[in-house]
PDB file of C-alpha atoms in Angstrom:
ATOM      1  CA  MET M   1      32.205   3.119   6.813  1.00 73.00           C
ATOM      2  CA  ILE M   2      31.937   6.420   8.682  1.00 83.00           C
ATOM      3  CA  SER M   3      28.874   8.655   8.521  1.00 85.00           C
ATOM      4  CA  SER M   4      30.337  11.131   6.011  1.00 83.00           C
ATOM      5  CA  GLN M   5      31.113   8.261   3.626  1.00 85.00           C
ATOM      6  CA  ARG M   6      27.616   6.819   4.004  1.00 90.00           C
ATOM      7  CA  GLN M   7      26.034  10.195   3.399  1.00 88.00           C
ATOM      8  CA  HIS M   8      28.178  10.774   0.314  1.00 84.00           C
ATOM      9  CA  LEU M   9      26.977   7.428  -1.070  1.00 88.00           C
ATOM     10  CA  ILE M  10      23.339   8.250  -0.253  1.00 89.00           C
ATOM     11  CA  LEU M  11      23.612  11.524  -2.192  1.00 85.00           C
ATOM     12  CA  SER M  12      25.298   9.696  -5.055  1.00 79.00           C
ATOM     13  CA  ARG M  13      22.421   7.204  -5.251  1.00 81.00           C
ATOM     14  CA  LEU M  14      19.920  10.067  -5.193  1.00 79.00           C
ATOM     15  CA  ARG M  15      21.623  11.797  -8.112  1.00 71.00           C
ATOM     16  CA  THR M  16      21.353   8.680 -10.278  1.00 64.00           C
ATOM     17  CA  ARG M  17      17.994   7.306  -9.085  1.00 67.00           C
ATOM     18  CA  GLY M  18      16.037  10.323  -7.863  1.00 68.00           C
ATOM     19  CA  ALA M  19      14.902   8.413  -4.767  1.00 77.00           C
ATOM     20  CA  VAL M  20      16.249   5.923  -2.222  1.00 83.00           C
ATOM     21  CA  ARG M  21      14.664   3.507   0.241  1.00 86.00           C
ATOM     22  CA  ILE M  22      15.866   2.931   3.797  1.00 91.00           C
ATOM     23  CA  THR M  23      15.607  -0.849   3.564  1.00 89.00           C
ATOM     24  CA  ALA M  24      17.689  -0.991   0.386  1.00 87.00           C
ATOM     25  CA  LEU M  25      20.375   1.334   1.757  1.00 92.00           C
ATOM     26  CA  SER M  26      20.537  -0.608   5.010  1.00 92.00           C
ATOM     27  CA  LYS M  27      21.184  -3.825   3.103  1.00 90.00           C
ATOM     28  CA  GLU M  28      23.655  -2.241   0.676  1.00 89.00           C
ATOM     29  CA  LEU M  29      25.731  -0.553   3.387  1.00 91.00           C
ATOM     30  CA  GLY M  30      25.453  -3.312   5.967  1.00 91.00           C
ATOM     31  CA  VAL M  31      24.170  -1.021   8.724  1.00 93.00           C
ATOM     32  CA  SER M  32      20.918  -0.771  10.663  1.00 93.00           C
ATOM     33  CA  ALA M  33      17.847   1.052   9.397  1.00 92.00           C
ATOM     34  CA  MET M  34      18.177   3.395  12.390  1.00 93.00           C
ATOM     35  CA  THR M  35      21.657   4.416  11.188  1.00 94.00           C
ATOM     36  CA  ILE M  36      20.316   5.196   7.705  1.00 94.00           C
ATOM     37  CA  ARG M  37      17.451   7.196   9.219  1.00 93.00           C
ATOM     38  CA  ARG M  38      19.955   9.315  11.153  1.00 92.00           C
ATOM     39  CA  ASP M  39      22.041   9.896   8.022  1.00 93.00           C
ATOM     40  CA  ILE M  40      18.957  10.921   6.034  1.00 93.00           C
ATOM     41  CA  ALA M  41      17.792  13.207   8.864  1.00 91.00           C
ATOM     42  CA  ASP M  42      21.209  14.881   8.943  1.00 90.00           C
ATOM     43  CA  LEU M  43      21.204  15.407   5.161  1.00 89.00           C
ATOM     44  CA  ALA M  44      17.634  16.739   5.293  1.00 88.00           C
ATOM     45  CA  ASP M  45      18.633  19.261   7.980  1.00 86.00           C
ATOM     46  CA  LYS M  46      21.326  20.507   5.601  1.00 82.00           C
ATOM     47  CA  GLY M  47      18.749  20.846   2.805  1.00 79.00           C
ATOM     48  CA  LEU M  48      20.439  18.210   0.633  1.00 80.00           C
ATOM     49  CA  LEU M  49      17.449  15.878   0.324  1.00 83.00           C
ATOM     50  CA  LYS M  50      13.772  15.553   1.213  1.00 82.00           C
ATOM     51  CA  ARG M  51      12.585  12.902   3.666  1.00 85.00           C
ATOM     52  CA  VAL M  52       9.531  10.894   2.591  1.00 81.00           C
ATOM     53  CA  HIS M  53       7.730   7.802   3.849  1.00 78.00           C
ATOM     54  CA  GLY M  54      10.255   4.943   3.762  1.00 84.00           C
ATOM     55  CA  GLY M  55      13.185   6.855   2.259  1.00 86.00           C
ATOM     56  CA  ALA M  56      14.199  10.110   0.622  1.00 85.00           C
ATOM     57  CA  ILE M  57      14.006  12.010  -2.666  1.00 80.00           C
ATOM     58  CA  THR M  58      16.289  14.671  -4.112  1.00 73.00           C
ATOM     59  CA  THR M  59      15.315  18.257  -3.422  1.00 66.00           C
ATOM     60  CA  SER M  60      15.129  18.845  -7.178  1.00 57.00           C
ATOM     61  CA  THR M  61      12.139  16.495  -7.442  1.00 47.00           C
ATOM     62  CA  LEU M  62      10.040  18.957  -5.445  1.00 45.00           C
ATOM     63  CA  LEU M  63       9.667  21.048  -8.599  1.00 46.00           C
ATOM     64  CA  ALA M  64      10.272  18.399 -11.249  1.00 48.00           C
ATOM     65  CA  GLU M  65       8.298  15.234 -11.830  1.00 51.00           C
ATOM     66  CA  PRO M  66      10.340  12.103 -10.929  1.00 51.00           C
ATOM     67  CA  LEU M  67      10.508   9.228 -13.390  1.00 49.00           C
ATOM     68  CA  PHE M  68       7.602   6.762 -13.179  1.00 48.00           C
ATOM     69  CA  SER M  69      10.093   3.968 -12.411  1.00 45.00           C
ATOM     70  CA  VAL M  70      11.417   5.919  -9.411  1.00 47.00           C
ATOM     71  CA  LYS M  71       8.029   6.907  -8.011  1.00 50.00           C
ATOM     72  CA  SER M  72       6.654   3.387  -8.357  1.00 46.00           C
ATOM     73  CA  GLN M  73       9.142   2.165  -5.742  1.00 48.00           C
ATOM     74  CA  MET M  74       8.085   4.666  -3.073  1.00 51.00           C
ATOM     75  CA  ASP M  75       5.245   4.456  -0.538  1.00 52.00           C
ATOM     76  CA  ILE M  76       3.874   1.180  -1.900  1.00 66.00           C
ATOM     77  CA  GLY M  77       1.910   0.326   1.248  1.00 73.00           C
ATOM     78  CA  LEU M  78       0.226   3.736   1.286  1.00 83.00           C
ATOM     79  CA  LYS M  79      -0.780   3.465  -2.359  1.00 90.00           C
ATOM     80  CA  ASP M  80      -2.287   0.011  -1.804  1.00 89.00           C
ATOM     81  CA  ALA M  81      -4.418   1.287   1.065  1.00 92.00           C
ATOM     82  CA  ILE M  82      -5.623   4.281  -0.963  1.00 95.00           C
ATOM     83  CA  ALA M  83      -6.334   2.125  -4.014  1.00 95.00           C
ATOM     84  CA  GLN M  84      -8.454  -0.338  -2.044  1.00 94.00           C
ATOM     85  CA  GLU M  85     -10.676   2.521  -0.860  1.00 96.00           C
ATOM     86  CA  ALA M  86     -10.893   4.046  -4.337  1.00 97.00           C
ATOM     87  CA  VAL M  87     -12.144   0.803  -5.909  1.00 97.00           C
ATOM     88  CA  LYS M  88     -15.336   1.210  -3.840  1.00 97.00           C
ATOM     89  CA  TYR M  89     -16.211   4.253  -5.961  1.00 98.00           C
ATOM     90  CA  VAL M  90     -16.536   2.214  -9.173  1.00 97.00           C
ATOM     91  CA  ALA M  91     -19.549   0.150 -10.216  1.00 96.00           C
ATOM     92  CA  PRO M  92     -19.702  -2.487 -12.983  1.00 95.00           C
ATOM     93  CA  GLY M  93     -20.403  -0.865 -16.344  1.00 96.00           C
ATOM     94  CA  ASP M  94     -19.083   2.569 -15.350  1.00 98.00           C
ATOM     95  CA  VAL M  95     -17.235   4.815 -17.757  1.00 98.00           C
ATOM     96  CA  ILE M  96     -14.289   6.260 -15.853  1.00 98.00           C
ATOM     97  CA  ALA M  97     -11.070   8.188 -16.463  1.00 98.00           C
ATOM     98  CA  ILE M  98      -7.745   7.420 -14.781  1.00 98.00           C
ATOM     99  CA  GLY M  99      -4.946   9.975 -14.828  1.00 97.00           C
ATOM    100  CA  GLY M 100      -1.203   9.526 -14.770  1.00 93.00           C
ATOM    101  CA  GLY M 101       1.144   8.757 -11.897  1.00 88.00           C
ATOM    102  CA  THR M 102       1.903   5.759  -9.754  1.00 88.00           C
ATOM    103  CA  THR M 103      -0.937   6.090  -7.228  1.00 91.00           C
ATOM    104  CA  ALA M 104      -3.471   6.066 -10.069  1.00 93.00           C
ATOM    105  CA  TYR M 105      -1.609   3.095 -11.558  1.00 92.00           C
ATOM    106  CA  VAL M 106      -1.859   1.107  -8.305  1.00 92.00           C
ATOM    107  CA  PHE M 107      -5.567   1.984  -8.196  1.00 95.00           C
ATOM    108  CA  ALA M 108      -5.958   0.587 -11.720  1.00 94.00           C
ATOM    109  CA  GLN M 109      -4.226  -2.631 -10.648  1.00 91.00           C
ATOM    110  CA  HIS M 110      -6.622  -3.142  -7.742  1.00 93.00           C
ATOM    111  CA  LEU M 111      -9.642  -2.170  -9.842  1.00 95.00           C
ATOM    112  CA  LEU M 112      -8.842  -4.642 -12.616  1.00 92.00           C
ATOM    113  CA  GLU M 113      -8.492  -7.413 -10.030  1.00 90.00           C
ATOM    114  CA  SER M 114     -11.944  -6.636  -8.585  1.00 93.00           C
ATOM    115  CA  GLN M 115     -15.497  -7.479  -9.596  1.00 93.00           C
ATOM    116  CA  GLN M 116     -16.224  -3.756  -9.991  1.00 94.00           C
ATOM    117  CA  SER M 117     -14.229  -3.729 -13.231  1.00 94.00           C
ATOM    118  CA  SER M 118     -16.808  -5.855 -15.024  1.00 94.00           C
ATOM    119  CA  GLY M 119     -17.921  -4.129 -18.213  1.00 95.00           C
ATOM    120  CA  ILE M 120     -16.232  -0.815 -17.471  1.00 97.00           C
ATOM    121  CA  THR M 121     -14.683   1.580 -19.984  1.00 97.00           C
ATOM    122  CA  ILE M 122     -11.471   3.379 -19.009  1.00 98.00           C
ATOM    123  CA  LEU M 123     -10.294   6.611 -20.588  1.00 98.00           C
ATOM    124  CA  THR M 124      -6.667   7.208 -19.645  1.00 98.00           C
ATOM    125  CA  ASN M 125      -3.656   9.343 -20.495  1.00 97.00           C
ATOM    126  CA  SER M 126      -1.413   6.888 -18.610  1.00 95.00           C
ATOM    127  CA  ILE M 127       0.614   4.511 -20.768  1.00 94.00           C
ATOM    128  CA  PRO M 128       1.176   2.047 -17.871  1.00 92.00           C
ATOM    129  CA  VAL M 129      -2.575   1.938 -17.120  1.00 94.00           C
ATOM    130  CA  ALA M 130      -3.366   1.262 -20.800  1.00 95.00           C
ATOM    131  CA  GLU M 131      -0.786  -1.534 -20.823  1.00 92.00           C
ATOM    132  CA  LEU M 132      -2.421  -3.068 -17.740  1.00 91.00           C
ATOM    133  CA  VAL M 133      -5.773  -3.276 -19.507  1.00 91.00           C
ATOM    134  CA  GLN M 134      -4.179  -4.594 -22.688  1.00 88.00           C
ATOM    135  CA  ALA M 135      -2.525  -7.412 -20.713  1.00 85.00           C
ATOM    136  CA  LEU M 136      -5.836  -8.658 -19.321  1.00 85.00           C
ATOM    137  CA  GLU M 137      -6.869 -12.148 -20.381  1.00 72.00           C
ATOM    138  CA  THR M 138     -10.496 -11.084 -20.408  1.00 71.00           C
ATOM    139  CA  LYS M 139     -11.659  -8.434 -22.861  1.00 72.00           C
ATOM    140  CA  ASP M 140     -14.465  -7.299 -20.555  1.00 89.00           C
ATOM    141  CA  VAL M 141     -12.744  -3.922 -20.028  1.00 94.00           C
ATOM    142  CA  GLU M 142     -12.427  -1.365 -22.828  1.00 95.00           C
ATOM    143  CA  VAL M 143      -9.615   1.208 -22.773  1.00 96.00           C
ATOM    144  CA  ILE M 144      -9.404   4.502 -24.654  1.00 97.00           C
ATOM    145  CA  VAL M 145      -5.991   6.219 -24.777  1.00 97.00           C
ATOM    146  CA  THR M 146      -5.787   9.965 -25.276  1.00 97.00           C
ATOM    147  CA  GLY M 147      -2.585  10.239 -27.289  1.00 95.00           C
ATOM    148  CA  GLY M 148      -0.297  13.234 -26.809  1.00 96.00           C
ATOM    149  CA  VAL M 149       3.213  14.095 -25.623  1.00 94.00           C
ATOM    150  CA  ILE M 150       4.861  11.668 -23.159  1.00 93.00           C
ATOM    151  CA  THR M 151       6.032  13.061 -19.805  1.00 88.00           C
ATOM    152  CA  ARG M 152       8.635  11.703 -17.362  1.00 80.00           C
ATOM    153  CA  SER M 153       5.768  10.050 -15.487  1.00 81.00           C
ATOM    154  CA  ASN M 154       4.684   8.179 -18.650  1.00 88.00           C
ATOM    155  CA  SER M 155       1.577  10.329 -19.034  1.00 94.00           C
ATOM    156  CA  LEU M 156       0.208  11.632 -22.331  1.00 96.00           C
ATOM    157  CA  VAL M 157      -0.435  15.375 -22.242  1.00 96.00           C
ATOM    158  CA  GLY M 158      -0.744  18.458 -24.441  1.00 95.00           C
ATOM    159  CA  PRO M 159      -3.205  19.745 -27.083  1.00 95.00           C
ATOM    160  CA  ILE M 160      -3.747  16.345 -28.738  1.00 96.00           C
ATOM    161  CA  ALA M 161      -4.652  14.715 -25.411  1.00 97.00           C
ATOM    162  CA  ASP M 162      -6.855  17.636 -24.416  1.00 97.00           C
ATOM    163  CA  LYS M 163      -8.771  17.555 -27.720  1.00 97.00           C
ATOM    164  CA  VAL M 164      -9.510  13.831 -27.407  1.00 96.00           C
ATOM    165  CA  VAL M 165     -10.596  14.249 -23.794  1.00 98.00           C
ATOM    166  CA  GLY M 166     -12.873  17.175 -24.648  1.00 97.00           C
ATOM    167  CA  SER M 167     -14.926  15.040 -27.043  1.00 96.00           C
ATOM    168  CA  LEU M 168     -15.859  12.447 -24.404  1.00 98.00           C
ATOM    169  CA  ARG M 169     -17.763  12.091 -21.136  1.00 98.00           C
ATOM    170  CA  VAL M 170     -17.132   9.939 -18.028  1.00 98.00           C
ATOM    171  CA  ASN M 171     -18.873   9.165 -14.737  1.00 98.00           C
ATOM    172  CA  THR M 172     -15.807   9.590 -12.522  1.00 98.00           C
ATOM    173  CA  VAL M 173     -12.202  10.699 -12.950  1.00 98.00           C
ATOM    174  CA  PHE M 174      -9.443   9.433 -10.635  1.00 98.00           C
ATOM    175  CA  LEU M 175      -6.373  11.672 -10.509  1.00 98.00           C
ATOM    176  CA  GLY M 176      -3.110  11.695  -8.625  1.00 95.00           C
ATOM    177  CA  THR M 177      -1.314  14.877  -7.596  1.00 94.00           C
ATOM    178  CA  HIS M 178       2.268  15.965  -7.032  1.00 90.00           C
ATOM    179  CA  SER M 179       1.437  18.195  -4.071  1.00 91.00           C
ATOM    180  CA  VAL M 180      -1.427  19.513  -1.951  1.00 95.00           C
ATOM    181  CA  SER M 181      -1.446  23.176  -0.947  1.00 93.00           C
ATOM    182  CA  ILE M 182      -3.819  24.470   1.716  1.00 94.00           C
ATOM    183  CA  PRO M 183      -5.966  26.460   1.007  1.00 92.00           C
ATOM    184  CA  HIS M 184      -5.200  26.569  -2.732  1.00 94.00           C
ATOM    185  CA  GLY M 185      -5.638  23.009  -4.008  1.00 96.00           C
ATOM    186  CA  PHE M 186      -3.786  20.385  -6.034  1.00 97.00           C
ATOM    187  CA  LEU M 187      -0.672  20.982  -8.116  1.00 95.00           C
ATOM    188  CA  MET M 188       1.615  19.392 -10.712  1.00 91.00           C
ATOM    189  CA  PRO M 189       5.150  20.403 -11.776  1.00 86.00           C
ATOM    190  CA  ASN M 190       4.287  20.049 -15.480  1.00 86.00           C
ATOM    191  CA  SER M 191       1.922  22.731 -16.790  1.00 91.00           C
ATOM    192  CA  LEU M 192       0.858  20.566 -19.745  1.00 94.00           C
ATOM    193  CA  GLU M 193       0.002  17.696 -17.379  1.00 93.00           C
ATOM    194  CA  ALA M 194      -1.952  20.107 -15.191  1.00 95.00           C
ATOM    195  CA  ALA M 195      -3.920  21.270 -18.241  1.00 96.00           C
ATOM    196  CA  THR M 196      -4.749  17.691 -19.262  1.00 97.00           C
ATOM    197  CA  ASP M 197      -5.886  16.888 -15.711  1.00 97.00           C
ATOM    198  CA  MET M 198      -8.152  19.940 -15.892  1.00 98.00           C
ATOM    199  CA  ALA M 199      -9.548  18.662 -19.191  1.00 98.00           C
ATOM    200  CA  LEU M 200     -10.278  15.271 -17.617  1.00 98.00           C
ATOM    201  CA  MET M 201     -12.078  16.951 -14.706  1.00 98.00           C
ATOM    202  CA  SER M 202     -14.185  19.020 -17.098  1.00 98.00           C
ATOM    203  CA  ILE M 203     -15.776  15.908 -18.669  1.00 98.00           C
ATOM    204  CA  ALA M 204     -16.408  14.044 -15.399  1.00 98.00           C
ATOM    205  CA  ASP M 205     -19.517  14.012 -13.239  1.00 98.00           C
ATOM    206  CA  ARG M 206     -17.317  13.354 -10.205  1.00 98.00           C
ATOM    207  CA  THR M 207     -13.631  14.040  -9.436  1.00 98.00           C
ATOM    208  CA  ILE M 208     -11.644  11.925  -6.963  1.00 98.00           C
ATOM    209  CA  ILE M 209      -8.047  12.741  -5.963  1.00 98.00           C
ATOM    210  CA  LEU M 210      -5.802   9.857  -4.875  1.00 97.00           C
ATOM    211  CA  THR M 211      -2.751  10.975  -2.910  1.00 95.00           C
ATOM    212  CA  ASP M 212      -0.689   9.835   0.074  1.00 91.00           C
ATOM    213  CA  HIS M 213      -0.070  12.029   3.111  1.00 91.00           C
ATOM    214  CA  THR M 214       3.475  13.032   2.078  1.00 85.00           C
ATOM    215  CA  LYS M 215       2.081  15.234  -0.716  1.00 90.00           C
ATOM    216  CA  TRP M 216       0.968  17.807   1.874  1.00 91.00           C
ATOM    217  CA  GLN M 217       4.697  18.338   2.583  1.00 78.00           C
ATOM    218  CA  CYS M 218       5.670  19.038  -1.056  1.00 77.00           C
ATOM    219  CA  THR M 219       5.421  22.042  -3.322  1.00 78.00           C
ATOM    220  CA  SER M 220       4.876  22.415  -7.054  1.00 83.00           C
ATOM    221  CA  LEU M 221       4.163  24.954  -9.796  1.00 84.00           C
ATOM    222  CA  SER M 222       0.884  24.426 -11.641  1.00 92.00           C
ATOM    223  CA  LEU M 223      -2.520  24.362  -9.947  1.00 95.00           C
ATOM    224  CA  PHE M 224      -4.975  22.035 -11.708  1.00 97.00           C
ATOM    225  CA  ALA M 225      -7.809  21.845  -9.175  1.00 97.00           C
ATOM    226  CA  ARG M 226      -9.158  23.893  -6.295  1.00 97.00           C
ATOM    227  CA  PHE M 227     -10.600  22.098  -3.299  1.00 97.00           C
ATOM    228  CA  ASP M 228     -14.142  23.145  -4.222  1.00 96.00           C
ATOM    229  CA  GLN M 229     -13.732  21.496  -7.652  1.00 97.00           C
ATOM    230  CA  VAL M 230     -13.039  18.082  -6.106  1.00 97.00           C
ATOM    231  CA  ASP M 231     -15.687  15.720  -4.757  1.00 97.00           C
ATOM    232  CA  THR M 232     -13.505  13.303  -2.804  1.00 98.00           C
ATOM    233  CA  VAL M 233      -9.907  13.140  -1.607  1.00 98.00           C
ATOM    234  CA  ILE M 234      -8.659   9.683  -0.658  1.00 98.00           C
ATOM    235  CA  THR M 235      -5.417   9.639   1.307  1.00 96.00           C
ATOM    236  CA  ASP M 236      -3.948   7.476   4.071  1.00 94.00           C
ATOM    237  CA  ASP M 237      -4.317   7.702   7.831  1.00 93.00           C
ATOM    238  CA  GLY M 238      -0.756   8.995   8.163  1.00 90.00           C
ATOM    239  CA  LEU M 239      -1.996  12.494   7.336  1.00 93.00           C
ATOM    240  CA  ASP M 240      -1.184  15.018  10.064  1.00 92.00           C
ATOM    241  CA  PRO M 241      -4.320  15.726  12.169  1.00 94.00           C
ATOM    242  CA  VAL M 242      -4.031  19.476  11.626  1.00 95.00           C
ATOM    243  CA  ALA M 243      -3.736  19.049   7.835  1.00 95.00           C
ATOM    244  CA  ALA M 244      -6.619  16.550   7.911  1.00 96.00           C
ATOM    245  CA  LYS M 245      -8.845  19.030   9.766  1.00 96.00           C
ATOM    246  CA  GLN M 246      -7.972  21.859   7.369  1.00 96.00           C
ATOM    247  CA  THR M 247      -8.538  19.667   4.317  1.00 96.00           C
ATOM    248  CA  LYS M 248     -11.851  18.356   5.619  1.00 96.00           C
ATOM    249  CA  GLU M 249     -13.101  21.934   5.924  1.00 96.00           C
ATOM    250  CA  LEU M 250     -12.197  22.649   2.277  1.00 96.00           C
ATOM    251  CA  VAL M 251     -13.228  19.509   0.398  1.00 95.00           C
ATOM    252  CA  LYS M 252     -16.623  17.808   0.103  1.00 95.00           C
ATOM    253  CA  GLU M 253     -15.360  14.412   1.317  1.00 97.00           C
ATOM    254  CA  LEU M 254     -12.048  13.317   2.856  1.00 97.00           C
ATOM    255  CA  VAL M 255     -11.324   9.588   3.173  1.00 97.00           C
ATOM    256  CA  LEU M 256      -8.418   8.390   5.323  1.00 96.00           C
ATOM    257  CA  ALA M 257      -7.508   4.886   4.169  1.00 94.00           C
ATOM    258  CA  LYS M 258      -6.256   2.720   6.989  1.00 89.00           C
ATOM    259  CA  GLN M 259      -3.122   0.729   6.298  1.00 79.00           C
ATOM    260  CA  THR M 260      -3.240  -2.931   7.170  1.00 63.00           C
ATOM    261  CA  GLU M 261      -0.313  -4.510   9.008  1.00 50.00           C
ATOM    262  CA  GLN M 262       0.623  -6.200   5.744  1.00 45.00           C
ATOM    263  CA  ASN M 263       0.751  -2.881   3.918  1.00 46.00           C
ATOM    264  CA  GLN M 264       2.599  -0.861   6.533  1.00 45.00           C
ATOM    265  CA  GLU M 265       6.217   0.027   5.873  1.00 39.00           C
ATOM    266  CA  SER M 266       8.684  -1.067   8.530  1.00 31.00           C
ATOM    267  CA  GLU M 267      10.438   2.300   8.164  1.00 34.00           C
ATOM    268  CA  HIS M 268       8.476   5.521   8.521  1.00 31.00           C
ATOM    269  CA  ILE M 269      10.300   8.859   8.263  1.00 29.00           C
ATOM    270  CA  GLN M 270       8.530  12.064   9.158  1.00 28.00           C
TER     271      GLN M 270
END
């Protein structure tokens, strides 16, 4: 298969899936990962896709939230590293809030497997996070679901969610983000989701943003938090040194989670 045929297939997969992984394409097409990287780089230069850690996403997903099922397959190693750091910010018996998105979901997975989850209460607008708690054999964790309108990322948003959130109080809120804009702050493509994230922040004593380094390369529409409204940003050590320095000057605390060899992706596109 020549390069133009491979690239046509890559674009076809992106149209149906929203995202592709290098390892999967390499296996499907029977070529090396290096060949797929070159094809993706060529398509990115033409503005036909966006390169991300371990694969690519369609350019349309820069302004529209990808499906939860698509996002959950991307940057798994990065999310694990971030989640492991985030668990350290929870103590047994805490009342916390967890927002939508796959990074927050991976955090919830690690938290529920840890001793820190003992006796905690979780307020969430994430259907997958609520299902995680419901599936637990132990009933030591209580979950409160906001209700609301379901987004593509399986989050509950809108006036109903905001009203429920506004009547409660939590120690810490853990939120993901679609993009990070220096010096402005953190953004989402869905204005209703941005509003619900703002509501969650308003009832929390502490706000922690969980996001991998690729989000500094994206753009989005709705600002939900300025840097000075956030206590801690936990990302991975793949963040560009210049972006890390700029972010550290704007936020109270920046944590760079170090990937273990087990968590590192074999393919890394930048």
